[in-house]
Amino acid sequence: MSSASPLRVVVLISGSGSNLQALIDGQKAGELPIEIAAVISNRPGVKGLERATNAGIEAITLDHKGFASREAFDSALAQRIDGFEPQLVVLAGFMRILTPDFAQHYLGRMLNIHPSLLPKYQGLNTHQRALDAGDSEHGVTVHFVTAELDGGPAAIQAVVPVLKEDDASTLASRVQAQEHVIYPMAVKWFAEGTLRMHNNAAVLKGEPLPASGYQVRTNNV
Ligand code: GRF
């Protein structure tokens, strides 16, 4: 769809923004038909904001600490996002629990990346939890966001092996390398119109995906 206009995207971050960088790089390389209209962080001074500025993207800080309630923050955030009229909202390391209203407002047009093979290990410390459980495989999931925390339908999962000598940090880097592959993939599919959410399922090229989403397996260590 090279002749169509690029998909307008707003990216929400809280930290380093390496997934944001993967999207910027894909867009710059001409592989991703998107335009990142803005990057919004709920934490001031994070590296992801610098990455946005360096790429010429509007970088906005909306500090959640300045709001009296989760509802007040989410409502102000939605107002900022909607000012850019995005077709897709990408949560890239956005470390906030979302209110049901916020999730509902962007239903079917908001993606998140979570570092586990969902539905396993929703929430935090996923790498250590996979190690503690003695799992032989671990990974990462890109999913549509619903009101249920880390619970929306999966679009893509990348599976990586867990090695005997792994600690949480080596496992995290192996998973992160895959994050930077599958998040641009999912965003590309969405931009091309092949990935959608329908009846609470992720649908690829008109076919509902299995609960795990489209699976990418890698043996690279
Ligand atoms: C990633 O591990 C992602 O899976 C999780 O938060 C982290 C964000 O990393 N949701 P970065 O800010 O994109 O570098």
GROMACS .gro file of C-alpha atoms and ligand atoms in nm:
model
  235
    1MET     CA    1   0.000   0.000   0.000
    2SER     CA    2   0.280   0.237  -0.085
    3SER     CA    3   0.044   0.488  -0.245
    4ALA     CA    4  -0.189   0.507   0.059
    5SER     CA    5  -0.121   0.763   0.327
    6PRO     CA    6   0.074   0.634   0.626
    7LEU     CA    7  -0.108   0.521   0.939
    8ARG     CA    8  -0.112   0.790   1.208
    9VAL     CA    9   0.029   0.650   1.530
   10VAL     CA   10   0.076   0.785   1.883
   11VAL     CA   11   0.324   0.595   2.100
   12LEU     CA   12   0.301   0.590   2.481
   13ILE     CA   13   0.616   0.518   2.682
   14SER     CA   14   0.750   0.528   3.037
   15GLY     CA   15   1.118   0.454   2.990
   16SER     CA   16   1.399   0.361   2.757
   17GLY     CA   17   1.189   0.339   2.442
   18SER     CA   18   1.384   0.067   2.264
   19ASN     CA   19   1.058  -0.059   2.112
   20LEU     CA   20   0.978   0.296   2.004
   21GLN     CA   21   1.321   0.304   1.840
   22ALA     CA   22   1.245  -0.018   1.650
   23LEU     CA   23   0.932   0.151   1.510
   24ILE     CA   24   1.122   0.470   1.422
   25ASP     CA   25   1.392   0.264   1.249
   26GLY     CA   26   1.136   0.059   1.056
   27GLN     CA   27   0.959   0.374   0.945
   28LYS     CA   28   1.284   0.543   0.842
   29ALA     CA   29   1.392   0.234   0.648
   30GLY     CA   30   1.067   0.251   0.450
   31GLU     CA   31   0.949  -0.082   0.592
   32LEU     CA   32   0.668   0.056   0.805
   33PRO     CA   33   0.391   0.262   0.644
   34ILE     CA   34   0.335   0.474   0.955
   35GLU     CA   35   0.373   0.831   1.071
   36ILE     CA   36   0.447   0.870   1.442
   37ALA     CA   37   0.253   1.186   1.524
   38ALA     CA   38   0.365   1.206   1.888
   39VAL     CA   39   0.534   1.021   2.171
   40ILE     CA   40   0.387   1.072   2.517
   41SER     CA   41   0.559   0.968   2.840
   42ASN     CA   42   0.405   0.961   3.187
   43ARG     CA   43   0.757   0.991   3.330
   44PRO     CA   44   0.971   1.301   3.278
   45GLY     CA   45   1.324   1.285   3.142
   46VAL     CA   46   1.321   0.929   3.009
   47LYS     CA   47   1.540   0.817   2.722
   48GLY     CA   48   1.243   0.742   2.496
   49LEU     CA   49   1.158   1.113   2.487
   50GLU     CA   50   1.510   1.187   2.366
   51ARG     CA   51   1.477   0.919   2.098
   52ALA     CA   52   1.156   1.086   1.978
   53THR     CA   53   1.311   1.432   1.967
   54ASN     CA   54   1.615   1.298   1.781
   55ALA     CA   55   1.380   1.153   1.521
   56GLY     CA   56   1.196   1.484   1.483
   57ILE     CA   57   0.882   1.355   1.657
   58GLU     CA   58   0.686   1.568   1.903
   59ALA     CA   59   0.779   1.445   2.253
   60ILE     CA   60   0.533   1.517   2.532
   61THR     CA   61   0.554   1.456   2.906
   62LEU     CA   62   0.229   1.411   3.093
   63ASP     CA   63   0.336   1.325   3.447
   64HIS     CA   64   0.074   1.110   3.619
   65LYS     CA   65   0.193   1.245   3.954
   66GLY     CA   66   0.028   1.576   3.874
   67PHE     CA   67  -0.320   1.418   3.876
   68ALA     CA   68  -0.546   1.342   4.171
   69SER     CA   69  -0.676   1.012   4.037
   70ARG     CA   70  -0.616   0.746   3.774
   71GLU     CA   71  -0.937   0.858   3.603
   72ALA     CA   72  -0.823   1.221   3.586
   73PHE     CA   73  -0.488   1.123   3.436
   74ASP     CA   74  -0.638   0.885   3.181
   75SER     CA   75  -0.891   1.141   3.075
   76ALA     CA   76  -0.623   1.409   3.025
   77LEU     CA   77  -0.407   1.156   2.842
   78ALA     CA   78  -0.690   1.059   2.608
   79GLN     CA   79  -0.748   1.426   2.532
   80ARG     CA   80  -0.381   1.474   2.439
   81ILE     CA   81  -0.378   1.158   2.229
   82ASP     CA   82  -0.701   1.241   2.047
   83GLY     CA   83  -0.565   1.584   1.956
   84PHE     CA   84  -0.333   1.396   1.715
   85GLU     CA   85  -0.621   1.195   1.567
   86PRO     CA   86  -0.425   0.869   1.564
   87GLN     CA   87  -0.552   0.556   1.391
   88LEU     CA   88  -0.346   0.341   1.626
   89VAL     CA   89  -0.213   0.389   1.979
   90VAL     CA   90   0.099   0.187   2.058
   91LEU     CA   91   0.190   0.116   2.420
   92ALA     CA   92   0.566   0.061   2.422
   93GLY     CA   93   0.677   0.004   2.779
   94PHE     CA   94   0.395   0.224   2.913
   95MET     CA   95   0.394   0.122   3.278
   96ARG     CA   96   0.043   0.220   3.381
   97ILE     CA   97  -0.271   0.027   3.464
   98LEU     CA   98  -0.539   0.166   3.236
   99THR     CA   99  -0.891   0.260   3.343
  100PRO     CA  100  -1.168   0.059   3.172
  101ASP     CA  101  -1.296   0.379   3.003
  102PHE     CA  102  -0.956   0.448   2.851
  103ALA     CA  103  -0.920   0.089   2.725
  104GLN     CA  104  -1.273   0.097   2.585
  105HIS     CA  105  -1.216   0.427   2.406
  106TYR     CA  106  -0.928   0.277   2.204
  107LEU     CA  107  -1.070  -0.074   2.170
  108GLY     CA  108  -0.944  -0.236   1.852
  109ARG     CA  109  -0.696   0.043   1.788
  110MET     CA  110  -0.449   0.007   2.074
  111LEU     CA  111  -0.165  -0.246   2.095
  112ASN     CA  112   0.061  -0.340   2.386
  113ILE     CA  113   0.374  -0.551   2.418
  114HIS     CA  114   0.416  -0.772   2.722
  115PRO     CA  115   0.731  -0.972   2.796
  116SER     CA  116   0.580  -1.317   2.851
  117LEU     CA  117   0.393  -1.585   2.664
  118LEU     CA  118   0.050  -1.459   2.766
  119PRO     CA  119  -0.171  -1.570   2.933
  120LYS     CA  120   0.128  -1.672   3.145
  121TYR     CA  121   0.280  -1.410   3.376
  122GLN     CA  122   0.059  -1.107   3.348
  123GLY     CA  123   0.197  -0.814   3.546
  124LEU     CA  124   0.560  -0.759   3.650
  125ASN     CA  125   0.887  -0.955   3.690
  126THR     CA  126   0.798  -1.191   3.409
  127HIS     CA  127   1.152  -1.312   3.333
  128GLN     CA  128   1.225  -1.410   3.692
  129ARG     CA  129   0.886  -1.579   3.720
  130ALA     CA  130   0.954  -1.788   3.408
  131LEU     CA  131   1.292  -1.889   3.554
  132ASP     CA  132   1.144  -1.969   3.897
  133ALA     CA  133   0.882  -2.189   3.732
  134GLY     CA  134   1.154  -2.384   3.548
  135ASP     CA  135   1.000  -2.304   3.208
  136SER     CA  136   1.196  -2.429   2.907
  137GLU     CA  137   1.048  -2.156   2.687
  138HIS     CA  138   0.965  -1.793   2.745
  139GLY     CA  139   0.887  -1.502   2.516
  140VAL     CA  140   0.687  -1.193   2.439
  141THR     CA  141   0.337  -1.111   2.319
  142VAL     CA  142   0.192  -0.822   2.119
  143HIS     CA  143  -0.177  -0.797   2.195
  144PHE     CA  144  -0.477  -0.572   2.150
  145VAL     CA  145  -0.559  -0.385   2.469
  146THR     CA  146  -0.884  -0.449   2.651
  147ALA     CA  147  -0.992  -0.349   3.001
  148GLU     CA  148  -0.835  -0.668   3.137
  149LEU     CA  149  -0.468  -0.609   3.237
  150ASP     CA  150  -0.241  -0.786   2.984
  151GLY     CA  151  -0.550  -0.981   2.883
  152GLY     CA  152  -0.655  -0.868   2.534
  153PRO     CA  153  -0.635  -1.096   2.229
  154ALA     CA  154  -0.282  -1.183   2.117
  155ALA     CA  155  -0.165  -1.078   1.771
  156ILE     CA  156   0.191  -1.216   1.770
  157GLN     CA  157   0.404  -1.416   2.012
  158ALA     CA  158   0.776  -1.478   1.985
  159VAL     CA  159   0.901  -1.785   2.169
  160VAL     CA  160   1.262  -1.806   2.288
  161PRO     CA  161   1.442  -2.092   2.463
  162VAL     CA  162   1.535  -2.061   2.832
  163LEU     CA  163   1.895  -2.170   2.883
  164LYS     CA  164   2.036  -2.342   3.191
  165GLU     CA  165   2.274  -2.055   3.259
  166ASP     CA  166   2.010  -1.781   3.217
  167ASP     CA  167   1.939  -1.521   3.479
  168ALA     CA  168   1.660  -1.264   3.451
  169SER     CA  169   1.886  -1.022   3.271
  170THR     CA  170   2.020  -1.257   3.000
  171LEU     CA  171   1.670  -1.389   2.944
  172ALA     CA  172   1.533  -1.035   2.922
  173SER     CA  173   1.784  -0.940   2.653
  174ARG     CA  174   1.699  -1.246   2.446
  175VAL     CA  175   1.331  -1.158   2.475
  176GLN     CA  176   1.391  -0.790   2.398
  177ALA     CA  177   1.568  -0.875   2.073
  178GLN     CA  178   1.245  -1.046   1.967
  179GLU     CA  179   1.031  -0.754   2.086
  180HIS     CA  180   1.208  -0.538   1.832
  181VAL     CA  181   1.114  -0.785   1.559
  182ILE     CA  182   0.752  -0.862   1.640
  183TYR     CA  183   0.627  -0.517   1.742
  184PRO     CA  184   0.711  -0.360   1.405
  185MET     CA  185   0.561  -0.670   1.239
  186ALA     CA  186   0.229  -0.627   1.422
  187VAL     CA  187   0.218  -0.253   1.355
  188LYS     CA  188   0.293  -0.314   0.987
  189TRP     CA  189   0.009  -0.566   0.961
  190PHE     CA  190  -0.225  -0.321   1.130
  191ALA     CA  191  -0.112  -0.039   0.900
  192GLU     CA  192  -0.169  -0.258   0.596
  193GLY     CA  193  -0.516  -0.351   0.721
  194THR     CA  194  -0.441  -0.723   0.755
  195LEU     CA  195  -0.452  -0.729   1.138
  196ARG     CA  196  -0.768  -0.629   1.319
  197MET     CA  197  -0.960  -0.704   1.636
  198HIS     CA  198  -1.307  -0.846   1.585
  199ASN     CA  199  -1.546  -1.005   1.840
  200ASN     CA  200  -1.270  -0.994   2.102
  201ALA     CA  201  -1.035  -1.196   1.879
  202ALA     CA  202  -0.729  -1.092   1.681
  203VAL     CA  203  -0.794  -1.151   1.313
  204LEU     CA  204  -0.520  -1.182   1.051
  205LYS     CA  205  -0.616  -1.163   0.683
  206GLY     CA  206  -0.977  -1.232   0.780
  207GLU     CA  207  -0.896  -1.544   0.985
  208PRO     CA  208  -0.921  -1.544   1.367
  209LEU     CA  209  -0.582  -1.617   1.523
  210PRO     CA  210  -0.534  -1.883   1.792
  211ALA     CA  211  -0.515  -1.767   2.156
  212SER     CA  212  -0.137  -1.741   2.129
  213GLY     CA  213  -0.160  -1.520   1.820
  214TYR     CA  214   0.071  -1.572   1.523
  215GLN     CA  215   0.371  -1.756   1.667
  216VAL     CA  216   0.731  -1.683   1.579
  217ARG     CA  217   0.982  -1.935   1.715
  218THR     CA  218   1.349  -1.866   1.738
  219ASN     CA  219   1.643  -2.075   1.849
  220ASN     CA  220   1.888  -1.790   1.838
  221VAL     CA  221   2.058  -1.734   2.170
  222GRF     C1  222   0.967  -0.411   2.729
  222GRF     O1  223   1.032  -0.519   2.786
  222GRF     C2  224   0.821  -0.440   2.710
  222GRF     O2  225   0.795  -0.574   2.683
  222GRF     C3  226   0.763  -0.402   2.842
  222GRF     O3  227   0.838  -0.289   2.882
  222GRF     C4  228   0.965  -0.291   2.821
  222GRF     C5  229   0.984  -0.164   2.747
  222GRF     O4  230   1.112  -0.146   2.698
  222GRF     N1  231   0.621  -0.378   2.829
  222GRF     P1  232   1.147  -0.021   2.608
  222GRF     O5  233   1.107   0.103   2.687
  222GRF     O6  234   1.071  -0.032   2.480
  222GRF     O7  235   1.295  -0.029   2.590
   0.00000   0.00000   0.00000
